[in-house]
Coordinates of C-alpha atoms in Angstrom, one line a residue:
M11 CA -0.1 -0.1 -0.1
E12 CA 2.9 2.3 0.9
T13 CA 4.4 1.8 -2.6
A14 CA 1.0 2.6 -4.4
L15 CA 0.6 5.7 -2.4
Q16 CA 4.3 6.9 -3.3
W17 CA 3.6 6.3 -6.9
S18 CA 0.3 8.1 -6.9
V19 CA 2.0 11.1 -5.2
W20 CA 4.7 11.1 -7.6
T21 CA 2.3 10.8 -10.6
V22 CA 0.1 13.7 -9.4
A23 CA 3.2 15.9 -8.9
M24 CA 4.3 15.2 -12.3
V25 CA 1.0 15.9 -13.9
V26 CA 1.1 19.3 -12.0
I27 CA 4.3 20.3 -12.7
L28 CA 4.2 19.2 -16.5
G29 CA 1.0 20.9 -16.8
A30 CA 2.4 24.2 -15.4
L31 CA 5.3 23.9 -17.6
A32 CA 2.9 23.5 -20.8
R33 CA 0.6 26.3 -19.5
A34 CA 3.6 28.7 -19.1
W35 CA 5.0 27.9 -22.5
R36 CA 1.3 28.4 -24.0
R37 CA 1.1 32.0 -22.2
Q38 CA 4.5 32.9 -23.6
A39 CA 3.6 31.6 -27.0
A40 CA 0.3 33.7 -26.8
A41 CA 2.3 36.7 -25.6
Y42 CA 5.0 36.6 -28.3
T43 CA 5.4 39.8 -30.2
G44 CA 8.0 38.4 -32.7
A45 CA 11.0 39.8 -30.8
E46 CA 12.8 37.4 -28.6
L47 CA 12.4 33.9 -27.7
H48 CA 13.6 32.5 -24.3
H49 CA 12.7 30.1 -21.6
P50 CA 9.4 30.8 -19.5
K51 CA 10.2 31.8 -15.8
L52 CA 8.9 28.4 -14.7
I53 CA 12.3 26.8 -16.0
L54 CA 14.0 29.3 -13.5
G55 CA 11.7 27.8 -10.7
V56 CA 12.1 24.2 -11.5
G57 CA 16.0 24.8 -11.8
L58 CA 16.2 26.5 -8.3
A59 CA 13.6 23.9 -6.9
T60 CA 15.9 21.1 -8.1
G61 CA 19.4 22.6 -7.5
V62 CA 19.1 24.3 -4.0
P63 CA 17.8 21.1 -2.1
F64 CA 20.2 18.9 -3.7
V65 CA 23.2 21.2 -2.8
A66 CA 21.7 21.5 0.8
M67 CA 21.7 17.7 1.0
A68 CA 25.2 17.6 -0.4
L69 CA 26.5 19.7 2.2
A70 CA 24.6 17.8 4.9
A71 CA 26.1 14.7 3.4
A72 CA 29.5 16.0 3.2
L73 CA 29.6 17.2 7.0
F74 CA 27.6 14.2 8.5
A75 CA 28.4 11.2 6.2
G76 CA 31.7 9.9 7.7
K77 CA 33.3 7.6 5.5
D78 CA 30.7 7.7 2.8
R79 CA 31.4 11.1 1.7
W80 CA 30.9 9.9 -2.0
V81 CA 27.1 10.4 -1.3
A82 CA 27.6 14.2 -1.3
L83 CA 29.0 13.8 -5.1
V84 CA 25.8 12.0 -6.1
F85 CA 23.8 14.7 -4.5
L86 CA 26.1 17.5 -6.4
A87 CA 25.5 15.5 -9.5
F88 CA 21.7 16.0 -9.2
A89 CA 22.3 19.7 -8.1
T90 CA 23.9 20.2 -11.4
M91 CA 20.8 19.3 -13.3
G92 CA 19.0 22.2 -11.5
G93 CA 22.1 24.5 -12.2
W94 CA 21.7 23.6 -15.6
L95 CA 18.3 24.6 -16.1
V96 CA 19.0 27.9 -14.4
L97 CA 21.9 28.7 -16.5
E98 CA 19.7 27.8 -19.7
Y99 CA 17.2 30.4 -18.4
F100 CA 19.6 33.3 -18.0
T101 CA 21.8 32.5 -21.2
V102 CA 19.7 30.9 -24.0
R103 CA 18.2 33.5 -26.3
Y104 CA 17.0 33.7 -29.8
V105 CA 15.9 37.0 -31.5
V106 CA 14.0 36.8 -34.9
K107 CA 14.6 39.7 -37.3
P108 CA 13.6 40.3 -40.9
E109 CA 17.1 39.6 -42.0
G110 CA 17.7 36.5 -40.2
F111 CA 18.0 35.5 -36.4
E112 CA 20.7 36.1 -33.3
Y113 CA 21.1 33.2 -31.1
R114 CA 23.0 32.7 -27.9
T115 CA 23.6 29.2 -26.3
V116 CA 24.9 28.0 -23.2
A117 CA 28.2 27.1 -24.5
A118 CA 28.6 31.0 -24.9
R119 CA 28.3 30.3 -28.7
G120 CA 26.4 32.9 -30.3
G121 CA 26.0 34.6 -33.4
F122 CA 23.7 35.8 -36.3
A123 CA 22.7 34.0 -39.3
T124 CA 20.8 35.5 -42.3
W125 CA 17.8 33.5 -43.7
G126 CA 20.0 32.9 -46.7
Q127 CA 22.7 31.1 -44.6
V128 CA 20.0 28.4 -43.5
K129 CA 20.7 25.1 -45.3
K130 CA 18.1 23.0 -43.5
V131 CA 15.6 23.1 -41.0
S132 CA 14.2 19.9 -39.2
W133 CA 12.1 18.8 -36.3
S134 CA 13.8 16.5 -33.7
Q135 CA 11.0 14.2 -32.6
V136 CA 13.2 12.9 -29.7
S137 CA 14.6 16.0 -28.3
K138 CA 11.4 18.2 -29.1
W139 CA 13.2 21.0 -30.7
F140 CA 13.9 22.4 -34.3
V141 CA 17.4 21.9 -35.7
I142 CA 18.5 24.6 -38.0
E143 CA 21.6 23.7 -40.1
L144 CA 23.7 26.8 -41.4
Q145 CA 25.7 26.4 -44.6
S146 CA 28.8 27.1 -42.5
G147 CA 27.9 23.6 -40.9
S148 CA 26.8 25.1 -37.7
V149 CA 23.9 23.6 -36.1
V150 CA 21.6 25.9 -33.8
R151 CA 18.8 23.9 -31.9
V152 CA 15.5 25.7 -30.9

């Protein structure tokens, strides 16, 4: 019975979180004015809600784990997932202009591509993003 309750709580939590993400993206899409694409604020919230508790657990594990300090590294590994979302929220931007688009990614790569430099646009079904291949061989994922 305890396992069924745990899975039920987990399922409800995932439905609520993913529903909130979908609503945030729909609101952002409806408010889009054609200028700049970026992550919704909920991504920042999810990143902080994921990263901060795992950093705290890593700190507690490092202080109180004794010989099993490797546990702190496991918690830090999970904290990096939240950190990655926060980093994505603050860095990734796409600005669409009549002559082309500007892009900036987490890897600090960025640039400007004219529409004439676009070689191919495809949809990645697995990753759920557009893949824009440029004449230079660069790939931009949106």
